[in-house]
Amino acid sequence: MTVDTLDNPGWRLKADLVNTSLAGVLPDRLVVERAKDDWGHARNDGIHFEGAYGPLNLGEVSEAFRDSAGNAVSPLTDALPGRAKDDCPGSPCDGIRHNHRMFNFGIPGYRPEWLSGRSSITAVHGARLGRLVDRRLTRALLVWDLDEDKWFADCPVLLDFEGEQVEINHWKFDELSITWNTIDPVRSPDWPDFHLAWRDDVPDELTALVGQPCSAVDLLMWRDRDLVEGTIVSLGFGFPNGQVTIYNALDENGMEFTPPDDHYTRYSLAF
């Protein structure tokens, strides 16, 4: 087991699970995420456990590691310092899931609902997304970093179609959260060490779509023979004079404003 420092600042823990009782026991992936200098992520492939965290939370990954191992007994888990859940800043704390699933990105009232794969996203949100067709885009908002004067792509993108606000957020490699009408952009996000605000006047390509009726809603799959079909999902909205695609830019949101090319397979949600 090794612990290395990172430049952010922070640390990375790696544990070799070969020849231990935990090999193949832990879930495929652990995710613990909170803020820039606070929490990071952890994952396990059944053979190795790896976590990367901020400077204050070595105990949190230990607790997540213990929880994920269940009742497995190993010198590795016994050697890791734990942190009592009663001391956890989240309320209530249920171990791993509170950290990843309940992190609100500093946005009051926001509770992302993470899904992976085209079939699950279509089953949960397909019909409602399809009903956005013919509705006018009345507002589009994203979070702006006021110090850097640039888009803060970790936070969700809001598209309001005549009172039906869809909130889109990409996470990790393949997870997408779509929520509806939960975020009040009057309240600015609160992230340590960042000055953030919602803006509805940037970028120009996005604001140019406001006022137009939605003509298409598509789930877009990136064509790559090395990826499982249906794994990475982007969300595209077509308009009479424009297009916006909100895609996974490797653990954050990305936007494109040109029609999807042949690298995408398109699945229409219009009914």
PDB file of C-alpha atoms in Angstrom:
ATOM      1  CA  MET A   1       0.000   0.000   0.000  1.00  0.00           C
ATOM      2  CA  THR A   2       1.412   3.391  -0.971  1.00  0.00           C
ATOM      3  CA  VAL A   3       0.360   6.978  -0.341  1.00  0.00           C
ATOM      4  CA  ASP A   4       1.745   9.664  -2.651  1.00  0.00           C
ATOM      5  CA  THR A   5       1.286  13.420  -2.619  1.00  0.00           C
ATOM      6  CA  LEU A   6      -0.380  15.323  -5.447  1.00  0.00           C
ATOM      7  CA  ASP A   7       0.187  18.861  -6.664  1.00  0.00           C
ATOM      8  CA  ASN A   8      -3.345  20.105  -6.067  1.00  0.00           C
ATOM      9  CA  PRO A   9      -2.492  19.643  -2.989  1.00  0.00           C
ATOM     10  CA  GLY A  10      -3.727  16.226  -2.009  1.00  0.00           C
ATOM     11  CA  TRP A  11      -2.810  12.599  -2.002  1.00  0.00           C
ATOM     12  CA  ARG A  12      -3.274   9.331  -3.861  1.00  0.00           C
ATOM     13  CA  LEU A  13      -3.639   5.968  -2.177  1.00  0.00           C
ATOM     14  CA  LYS A  14      -2.985   2.726  -4.044  1.00  0.00           C
ATOM     15  CA  ALA A  15      -3.599  -0.707  -2.568  1.00  0.00           C
ATOM     16  CA  ASP A  16      -2.731  -4.039  -4.200  1.00  0.00           C
ATOM     17  CA  LEU A  17      -5.535  -6.481  -3.405  1.00  0.00           C
ATOM     18  CA  VAL A  18      -3.908  -9.562  -4.954  1.00  0.00           C
ATOM     19  CA  ASN A  19      -3.730 -12.458  -2.473  1.00  0.00           C
ATOM     20  CA  THR A  20      -5.989 -10.685   0.005  1.00  0.00           C
ATOM     21  CA  SER A  21      -9.529 -11.515   1.042  1.00  0.00           C
ATOM     22  CA  LEU A  22     -10.672  -8.301  -0.683  1.00  0.00           C
ATOM     23  CA  ALA A  23      -9.670  -9.311  -4.214  1.00  0.00           C
ATOM     24  CA  GLY A  24     -12.881  -9.341  -6.228  1.00  0.00           C
ATOM     25  CA  VAL A  25     -14.961  -8.359  -3.184  1.00  0.00           C
ATOM     26  CA  LEU A  26     -15.149  -4.587  -3.540  1.00  0.00           C
ATOM     27  CA  PRO A  27     -17.614  -3.028  -5.988  1.00  0.00           C
ATOM     28  CA  ASP A  28     -16.346  -2.062  -9.423  1.00  0.00           C
ATOM     29  CA  ARG A  29     -16.046   1.593  -8.526  1.00  0.00           C
ATOM     30  CA  LEU A  30     -16.100   3.840  -5.497  1.00  0.00           C
ATOM     31  CA  VAL A  31     -16.644   7.555  -5.939  1.00  0.00           C
ATOM     32  CA  VAL A  32     -16.192  10.134  -3.202  1.00  0.00           C
ATOM     33  CA  GLU A  33     -16.397  13.717  -4.416  1.00  0.00           C
ATOM     34  CA  ARG A  34     -16.992  16.980  -2.616  1.00  0.00           C
ATOM     35  CA  ALA A  35     -14.963  20.049  -3.546  1.00  0.00           C
ATOM     36  CA  LYS A  36     -11.794  21.193  -5.276  1.00  0.00           C
ATOM     37  CA  ASP A  37      -9.413  20.836  -2.338  1.00  0.00           C
ATOM     38  CA  ASP A  38     -11.535  18.490  -0.286  1.00  0.00           C
ATOM     39  CA  TRP A  39     -12.540  15.141  -1.707  1.00  0.00           C
ATOM     40  CA  GLY A  40     -11.641  13.356  -4.915  1.00  0.00           C
ATOM     41  CA  HIS A  41     -12.424   9.925  -6.252  1.00  0.00           C
ATOM     42  CA  ALA A  42     -11.659   6.284  -5.658  1.00  0.00           C
ATOM     43  CA  ARG A  43     -12.037   3.229  -7.807  1.00  0.00           C
ATOM     44  CA  ASN A  44     -11.408  -0.501  -7.643  1.00  0.00           C
ATOM     45  CA  ASP A  45     -11.016  -3.057 -10.417  1.00  0.00           C
ATOM     46  CA  GLY A  46     -11.044  -6.108  -8.158  1.00  0.00           C
ATOM     47  CA  ILE A  47      -7.257  -6.271  -8.058  1.00  0.00           C
ATOM     48  CA  HIS A  48      -6.183  -2.751  -7.135  1.00  0.00           C
ATOM     49  CA  PHE A  49      -7.771  -0.044  -5.033  1.00  0.00           C
ATOM     50  CA  GLU A  50      -6.864   3.563  -5.785  1.00  0.00           C
ATOM     51  CA  GLY A  51      -8.056   6.851  -4.288  1.00  0.00           C
ATOM     52  CA  ALA A  52      -7.119  10.479  -4.878  1.00  0.00           C
ATOM     53  CA  TYR A  53      -8.165  13.068  -2.343  1.00  0.00           C
ATOM     54  CA  GLY A  54      -7.602  16.477  -0.907  1.00  0.00           C
ATOM     55  CA  PRO A  55      -5.252  17.173   1.999  1.00  0.00           C
ATOM     56  CA  LEU A  56      -7.765  16.850   4.828  1.00  0.00           C
ATOM     57  CA  ASN A  57      -9.630  13.656   4.099  1.00  0.00           C
ATOM     58  CA  LEU A  58      -7.420  10.603   4.272  1.00  0.00           C
ATOM     59  CA  GLY A  59      -9.899   9.219   6.762  1.00  0.00           C
ATOM     60  CA  GLU A  60     -12.874   9.469   4.404  1.00  0.00           C
ATOM     61  CA  VAL A  61     -11.461   7.106   1.812  1.00  0.00           C
ATOM     62  CA  SER A  62     -10.569   4.720   4.586  1.00  0.00           C
ATOM     63  CA  GLU A  63     -14.162   4.756   5.764  1.00  0.00           C
ATOM     64  CA  ALA A  64     -15.420   4.245   2.225  1.00  0.00           C
ATOM     65  CA  PHE A  65     -12.934   1.424   1.769  1.00  0.00           C
ATOM     66  CA  ARG A  66     -14.088  -0.261   4.972  1.00  0.00           C
ATOM     67  CA  ASP A  67     -17.760   0.119   4.070  1.00  0.00           C
ATOM     68  CA  SER A  68     -17.256  -1.283   0.591  1.00  0.00           C
ATOM     69  CA  ALA A  69     -15.445  -4.312   1.952  1.00  0.00           C
ATOM     70  CA  GLY A  70     -18.418  -5.233   4.097  1.00  0.00           C
ATOM     71  CA  ASN A  71     -17.501  -7.922   6.547  1.00  0.00           C
ATOM     72  CA  ALA A  72     -14.310  -8.910   4.772  1.00  0.00           C
ATOM     73  CA  VAL A  73     -11.394  -9.145   7.169  1.00  0.00           C
ATOM     74  CA  SER A  74      -7.970  -8.099   5.978  1.00  0.00           C
ATOM     75  CA  PRO A  75      -4.826  -6.578   7.457  1.00  0.00           C
ATOM     76  CA  LEU A  76      -5.207  -3.945   4.754  1.00  0.00           C
ATOM     77  CA  THR A  77      -8.504  -2.615   6.093  1.00  0.00           C
ATOM     78  CA  ASP A  78      -7.371  -2.998   9.659  1.00  0.00           C
ATOM     79  CA  ALA A  79      -4.364  -0.815   8.871  1.00  0.00           C
ATOM     80  CA  LEU A  80      -6.413   2.024   7.414  1.00  0.00           C
ATOM     81  CA  PRO A  81      -7.459   4.790   9.807  1.00  0.00           C
ATOM     82  CA  GLY A  82     -11.219   5.226   9.846  1.00  0.00           C
ATOM     83  CA  ARG A  83     -13.352   8.245  10.547  1.00  0.00           C
ATOM     84  CA  ALA A  84     -16.583   7.984  12.467  1.00  0.00           C
ATOM     85  CA  LYS A  85     -19.638   8.692  10.341  1.00  0.00           C
ATOM     86  CA  ASP A  86     -20.920  10.968  13.081  1.00  0.00           C
ATOM     87  CA  ASP A  87     -18.052  13.305  12.194  1.00  0.00           C
ATOM     88  CA  CYS A  88     -18.902  13.365   8.504  1.00  0.00           C
ATOM     89  CA  PRO A  89     -19.862  16.850   7.233  1.00  0.00           C
ATOM     90  CA  GLY A  90     -22.775  15.420   5.233  1.00  0.00           C
ATOM     91  CA  SER A  91     -26.114  14.818   6.913  1.00  0.00           C
ATOM     92  CA  PRO A  92     -27.219  12.132   6.959  1.00  0.00           C
ATOM     93  CA  CYS A  93     -24.151  10.105   6.099  1.00  0.00           C
ATOM     94  CA  ASP A  94     -24.617   6.623   4.632  1.00  0.00           C
ATOM     95  CA  GLY A  95     -21.009   5.928   3.756  1.00  0.00           C
ATOM     96  CA  ILE A  96     -19.974   5.969   0.118  1.00  0.00           C
ATOM     97  CA  ARG A  97     -23.307   6.891  -1.425  1.00  0.00           C
ATOM     98  CA  HIS A  98     -23.712  10.119   0.523  1.00  0.00           C
ATOM     99  CA  ASN A  99     -20.394  11.392  -0.794  1.00  0.00           C
ATOM    100  CA  HIS A 100     -21.024  10.709  -4.476  1.00  0.00           C
ATOM    101  CA  ARG A 101     -24.763  10.508  -4.863  1.00  0.00           C
ATOM    102  CA  MET A 102     -25.732  13.393  -2.626  1.00  0.00           C
ATOM    103  CA  PHE A 103     -23.062  15.927  -3.540  1.00  0.00           C
ATOM    104  CA  ASN A 104     -24.970  18.994  -4.757  1.00  0.00           C
ATOM    105  CA  PHE A 105     -22.105  20.828  -6.524  1.00  0.00           C
ATOM    106  CA  GLY A 106     -22.605  23.739  -4.145  1.00  0.00           C
ATOM    107  CA  ILE A 107     -26.084  24.389  -5.580  1.00  0.00           C
ATOM    108  CA  PRO A 108     -28.885  24.710  -3.013  1.00  0.00           C
ATOM    109  CA  GLY A 109     -31.651  22.187  -3.583  1.00  0.00           C
ATOM    110  CA  TYR A 110     -29.805  20.275  -6.299  1.00  0.00           C
ATOM    111  CA  ARG A 111     -29.702  16.495  -6.017  1.00  0.00           C
ATOM    112  CA  PRO A 112     -28.209  14.908  -9.135  1.00  0.00           C
ATOM    113  CA  GLU A 113     -29.564  11.538 -10.211  1.00  0.00           C
ATOM    114  CA  TRP A 114     -26.779   9.646 -11.969  1.00  0.00           C
ATOM    115  CA  LEU A 115     -27.467   7.212 -14.777  1.00  0.00           C
ATOM    116  CA  SER A 116     -25.220   5.398 -17.232  1.00  0.00           C
ATOM    117  CA  GLY A 117     -26.080   4.068 -20.665  1.00  0.00           C
ATOM    118  CA  ARG A 118     -28.639   4.889 -23.313  1.00  0.00           C
ATOM    119  CA  SER A 119     -31.245   2.358 -22.217  1.00  0.00           C
ATOM    120  CA  SER A 120     -31.478   3.560 -18.611  1.00  0.00           C
ATOM    121  CA  ILE A 121     -31.508   7.239 -19.589  1.00  0.00           C
ATOM    122  CA  THR A 122     -34.223   6.617 -22.173  1.00  0.00           C
ATOM    123  CA  ALA A 123     -36.316   4.621 -19.713  1.00  0.00           C
ATOM    124  CA  VAL A 124     -36.214   7.316 -17.043  1.00  0.00           C
ATOM    125  CA  HIS A 125     -36.213  10.537 -19.073  1.00  0.00           C
ATOM    126  CA  GLY A 126     -36.915   9.710 -22.715  1.00  0.00           C
ATOM    127  CA  ALA A 127     -40.604  10.588 -22.817  1.00  0.00           C
ATOM    128  CA  ARG A 128     -40.196  13.844 -20.918  1.00  0.00           C
ATOM    129  CA  LEU A 129     -37.249  14.916 -23.034  1.00  0.00           C
ATOM    130  CA  GLY A 130     -39.246  14.123 -26.155  1.00  0.00           C
ATOM    131  CA  ARG A 131     -42.044  16.387 -25.016  1.00  0.00           C
ATOM    132  CA  LEU A 132     -39.668  19.363 -25.169  1.00  0.00           C
ATOM    133  CA  VAL A 133     -39.981  19.307 -28.956  1.00  0.00           C
ATOM    134  CA  ASP A 134     -41.988  22.330 -30.170  1.00  0.00           C
ATOM    135  CA  ARG A 135     -41.464  24.127 -26.864  1.00  0.00           C
ATOM    136  CA  ARG A 136     -39.575  27.401 -27.071  1.00  0.00           C
ATOM    137  CA  LEU A 137     -36.210  27.763 -25.338  1.00  0.00           C
ATOM    138  CA  THR A 138     -36.859  30.715 -23.057  1.00  0.00           C
ATOM    139  CA  ARG A 139     -33.628  30.692 -21.050  1.00  0.00           C
ATOM    140  CA  ALA A 140     -30.248  28.957 -21.001  1.00  0.00           C
ATOM    141  CA  LEU A 141     -27.896  29.245 -18.032  1.00  0.00           C
ATOM    142  CA  LEU A 142     -24.512  27.991 -16.993  1.00  0.00           C
ATOM    143  CA  VAL A 143     -22.179  28.665 -14.079  1.00  0.00           C
ATOM    144  CA  TRP A 144     -19.442  31.240 -14.635  1.00  0.00           C
ATOM    145  CA  ASP A 145     -16.121  31.492 -12.808  1.00  0.00           C
ATOM    146  CA  LEU A 146     -15.952  35.217 -12.071  1.00  0.00           C
ATOM    147  CA  ASP A 147     -12.246  35.215 -11.229  1.00  0.00           C
ATOM    148  CA  GLU A 148     -11.131  33.332 -14.337  1.00  0.00           C
ATOM    149  CA  ASP A 149     -13.882  34.790 -16.546  1.00  0.00           C
ATOM    150  CA  LYS A 150     -14.758  31.424 -18.036  1.00  0.00           C
ATOM    151  CA  TRP A 151     -17.358  28.693 -17.921  1.00  0.00           C
ATOM    152  CA  PHE A 152     -17.222  26.535 -14.785  1.00  0.00           C
ATOM    153  CA  ALA A 153     -17.979  23.265 -16.536  1.00  0.00           C
ATOM    154  CA  ASP A 154     -18.330  21.103 -13.422  1.00  0.00           C
ATOM    155  CA  CYS A 155     -21.794  22.478 -12.683  1.00  0.00           C
ATOM    156  CA  PRO A 156     -24.983  21.611 -14.579  1.00  0.00           C
ATOM    157  CA  VAL A 157     -26.277  23.383 -17.670  1.00  0.00           C
ATOM    158  CA  LEU A 158     -29.867  24.648 -17.397  1.00  0.00           C
ATOM    159  CA  LEU A 159     -32.183  24.828 -20.400  1.00  0.00           C
ATOM    160  CA  ASP A 160     -35.637  26.278 -19.721  1.00  0.00           C
ATOM    161  CA  PHE A 161     -38.337  25.431 -22.247  1.00  0.00           C
ATOM    162  CA  GLU A 162     -41.317  27.618 -21.349  1.00  0.00           C
ATOM    163  CA  GLY A 163     -41.164  26.725 -17.672  1.00  0.00           C
ATOM    164  CA  GLU A 164     -39.875  23.163 -18.050  1.00  0.00           C
ATOM    165  CA  GLN A 165     -36.263  23.420 -16.885  1.00  0.00           C
ATOM    166  CA  VAL A 166     -33.981  20.499 -17.706  1.00  0.00           C
ATOM    167  CA  GLU A 167     -30.735  20.366 -15.703  1.00  0.00           C
ATOM    168  CA  ILE A 168     -27.917  18.435 -17.389  1.00  0.00           C
ATOM    169  CA  ASN A 169     -24.677  17.365 -15.761  1.00  0.00           C
ATOM    170  CA  HIS A 170     -21.930  14.932 -16.784  1.00  0.00           C
ATOM    171  CA  TRP A 171     -19.724  13.180 -14.241  1.00  0.00           C
ATOM    172  CA  LYS A 172     -16.773  10.821 -14.395  1.00  0.00           C
ATOM    173  CA  PHE A 173     -16.394   8.843 -17.607  1.00  0.00           C
ATOM    174  CA  ASP A 174     -19.950   7.788 -18.392  1.00  0.00           C
ATOM    175  CA  GLU A 175     -22.446   9.156 -15.855  1.00  0.00           C
ATOM    176  CA  LEU A 176     -25.170  11.645 -16.725  1.00  0.00           C
ATOM    177  CA  SER A 177     -27.630  13.364 -14.415  1.00  0.00           C
ATOM    178  CA  ILE A 178     -30.858  14.820 -15.773  1.00  0.00           C
ATOM    179  CA  THR A 179     -33.081  16.591 -13.280  1.00  0.00           C
ATOM    180  CA  TRP A 180     -36.104  18.815 -13.714  1.00  0.00           C
ATOM    181  CA  ASN A 181     -37.045  22.137 -12.133  1.00  0.00           C
ATOM    182  CA  THR A 182     -34.936  21.716  -8.990  1.00  0.00           C
ATOM    183  CA  ILE A 183     -32.425  24.577  -9.314  1.00  0.00           C
ATOM    184  CA  ASP A 184     -33.192  28.219  -8.582  1.00  0.00           C
ATOM    185  CA  PRO A 185     -30.504  30.209 -10.441  1.00  0.00           C
ATOM    186  CA  VAL A 186     -31.190  33.259  -8.293  1.00  0.00           C
ATOM    187  CA  ARG A 187     -28.945  31.594  -5.707  1.00  0.00           C
ATOM    188  CA  SER A 188     -25.268  31.417  -6.681  1.00  0.00           C
ATOM    189  CA  PRO A 189     -23.344  28.157  -6.270  1.00  0.00           C
ATOM    190  CA  ASP A 190     -21.094  28.009  -3.230  1.00  0.00           C
ATOM    191  CA  TRP A 191     -17.715  26.364  -3.843  1.00  0.00           C
ATOM    192  CA  PRO A 192     -14.694  26.898  -1.576  1.00  0.00           C
ATOM    193  CA  ASP A 193     -12.074  29.154  -3.188  1.00  0.00           C
ATOM    194  CA  PHE A 194     -14.275  29.970  -6.205  1.00  0.00           C
ATOM    195  CA  HIS A 195     -16.462  32.957  -7.020  1.00  0.00           C
ATOM    196  CA  LEU A 196     -19.298  31.604  -9.134  1.00  0.00           C
ATOM    197  CA  ALA A 197     -22.519  32.945 -10.588  1.00  0.00           C
ATOM    198  CA  TRP A 198     -25.229  31.827 -12.982  1.00  0.00           C
ATOM    199  CA  ARG A 199     -25.176  33.582 -16.351  1.00  0.00           C
ATOM    200  CA  ASP A 200     -27.716  33.594 -19.166  1.00  0.00           C
ATOM    201  CA  ASP A 201     -25.733  35.711 -21.634  1.00  0.00           C
ATOM    202  CA  VAL A 202     -22.829  33.398 -22.537  1.00  0.00           C
ATOM    203  CA  PRO A 203     -21.661  31.917 -24.793  1.00  0.00           C
ATOM    204  CA  ASP A 204     -23.017  33.662 -27.863  1.00  0.00           C
ATOM    205  CA  GLU A 205     -23.768  30.375 -29.637  1.00  0.00           C
ATOM    206  CA  LEU A 206     -26.018  29.295 -26.770  1.00  0.00           C
ATOM    207  CA  THR A 207     -27.825  32.595 -26.315  1.00  0.00           C
ATOM    208  CA  ALA A 208     -28.537  32.650 -30.063  1.00  0.00           C
ATOM    209  CA  LEU A 209     -30.814  29.642 -29.548  1.00  0.00           C
ATOM    210  CA  VAL A 210     -33.012  31.388 -26.973  1.00  0.00           C
ATOM    211  CA  GLY A 211     -36.422  32.211 -28.376  1.00  0.00           C
ATOM    212  CA  GLN A 212     -36.405  29.361 -30.895  1.00  0.00           C
ATOM    213  CA  PRO A 213     -38.641  26.292 -30.658  1.00  0.00           C
ATOM    214  CA  CYS A 214     -36.919  22.984 -30.046  1.00  0.00           C
ATOM    215  CA  SER A 215     -37.108  20.863 -33.193  1.00  0.00           C
ATOM    216  CA  ALA A 216     -35.284  17.728 -32.006  1.00  0.00           C
ATOM    217  CA  VAL A 217     -33.982  16.024 -28.872  1.00  0.00           C
ATOM    218  CA  ASP A 218     -31.457  13.238 -29.388  1.00  0.00           C
ATOM    219  CA  LEU A 219     -29.356  10.901 -27.332  1.00  0.00           C
ATOM    220  CA  LEU A 220     -26.002  10.771 -29.085  1.00  0.00           C
ATOM    221  CA  MET A 221     -23.656   7.817 -28.770  1.00  0.00           C
ATOM    222  CA  TRP A 222     -19.973   8.194 -29.575  1.00  0.00           C
ATOM    223  CA  ARG A 223     -18.905   5.540 -32.066  1.00  0.00           C
ATOM    224  CA  ASP A 224     -15.817   3.768 -30.779  1.00  0.00           C
ATOM    225  CA  ARG A 225     -15.168   0.074 -31.223  1.00  0.00           C
ATOM    226  CA  ASP A 226     -13.246   0.056 -27.954  1.00  0.00           C
ATOM    227  CA  LEU A 227     -16.311   1.216 -25.997  1.00  0.00           C
ATOM    228  CA  VAL A 228     -19.418  -0.752 -25.099  1.00  0.00           C
ATOM    229  CA  GLU A 229     -22.350   0.396 -27.231  1.00  0.00           C
ATOM    230  CA  GLY A 230     -24.622   2.699 -25.272  1.00  0.00           C
ATOM    231  CA  THR A 231     -22.017   3.596 -22.651  1.00  0.00           C
ATOM    232  CA  ILE A 232     -21.239   7.288 -23.204  1.00  0.00           C
ATOM    233  CA  VAL A 233     -24.288   9.422 -23.822  1.00  0.00           C
ATOM    234  CA  SER A 234     -24.449  13.029 -25.007  1.00  0.00           C
ATOM    235  CA  LEU A 235     -27.644  15.047 -25.186  1.00  0.00           C
ATOM    236  CA  GLY A 236     -28.408  17.068 -28.306  1.00  0.00           C
ATOM    237  CA  PHE A 237     -31.072  19.719 -28.878  1.00  0.00           C
ATOM    238  CA  GLY A 238     -31.904  20.883 -32.373  1.00  0.00           C
ATOM    239  CA  PHE A 239     -33.452  24.217 -33.349  1.00  0.00           C
ATOM    240  CA  PRO A 240     -34.494  25.758 -36.673  1.00  0.00           C
ATOM    241  CA  ASN A 241     -31.308  27.825 -36.666  1.00  0.00           C
ATOM    242  CA  GLY A 242     -28.814  26.005 -34.522  1.00  0.00           C
ATOM    243  CA  GLN A 243     -27.887  23.056 -32.355  1.00  0.00           C
ATOM    244  CA  VAL A 244     -26.406  22.458 -28.918  1.00  0.00           C
ATOM    245  CA  THR A 245     -24.886  19.194 -27.771  1.00  0.00           C
ATOM    246  CA  ILE A 246     -23.965  18.798 -24.111  1.00  0.00           C
ATOM    247  CA  TYR A 247     -21.406  16.016 -23.830  1.00  0.00           C
ATOM    248  CA  ASN A 248     -19.075  14.349 -21.362  1.00  0.00           C
ATOM    249  CA  ALA A 249     -15.749  16.202 -21.497  1.00  0.00           C
ATOM    250  CA  LEU A 250     -14.012  13.728 -19.187  1.00  0.00           C
ATOM    251  CA  ASP A 251     -15.528  14.390 -15.765  1.00  0.00           C
ATOM    252  CA  GLU A 252     -17.171  17.684 -16.690  1.00  0.00           C
ATOM    253  CA  ASN A 253     -19.570  19.143 -19.218  1.00  0.00           C
ATOM    254  CA  GLY A 254     -18.677  20.177 -22.734  1.00  0.00           C
ATOM    255  CA  MET A 255     -20.764  21.942 -25.393  1.00  0.00           C
ATOM    256  CA  GLU A 256     -20.768  21.828 -29.182  1.00  0.00           C
ATOM    257  CA  PHE A 257     -22.868  24.000 -31.473  1.00  0.00           C
ATOM    258  CA  THR A 258     -22.572  22.186 -34.787  1.00  0.00           C
ATOM    259  CA  PRO A 259     -24.736  19.291 -35.985  1.00  0.00           C
ATOM    260  CA  PRO A 260     -23.456  15.880 -34.818  1.00  0.00           C
ATOM    261  CA  ASP A 261     -21.106  14.323 -37.364  1.00  0.00           C
ATOM    262  CA  ASP A 262     -20.566  10.696 -38.333  1.00  0.00           C
ATOM    263  CA  HIS A 263     -18.720   9.986 -35.094  1.00  0.00           C
ATOM    264  CA  TYR A 264     -22.117   9.923 -33.375  1.00  0.00           C
ATOM    265  CA  THR A 265     -25.034   7.522 -33.596  1.00  0.00           C
ATOM    266  CA  ARG A 266     -28.224   9.498 -33.096  1.00  0.00           C
ATOM    267  CA  TYR A 267     -31.309   8.238 -31.244  1.00  0.00           C
ATOM    268  CA  SER A 268     -34.262  10.580 -31.559  1.00  0.00           C
ATOM    269  CA  LEU A 269     -36.513  11.093 -28.540  1.00  0.00           C
ATOM    270  CA  ALA A 270     -39.194  12.985 -30.463  1.00  0.00           C
ATOM    271  CA  PHE A 271     -42.561  11.227 -30.506  1.00  0.00           C
TER     272      PHE A 271
END
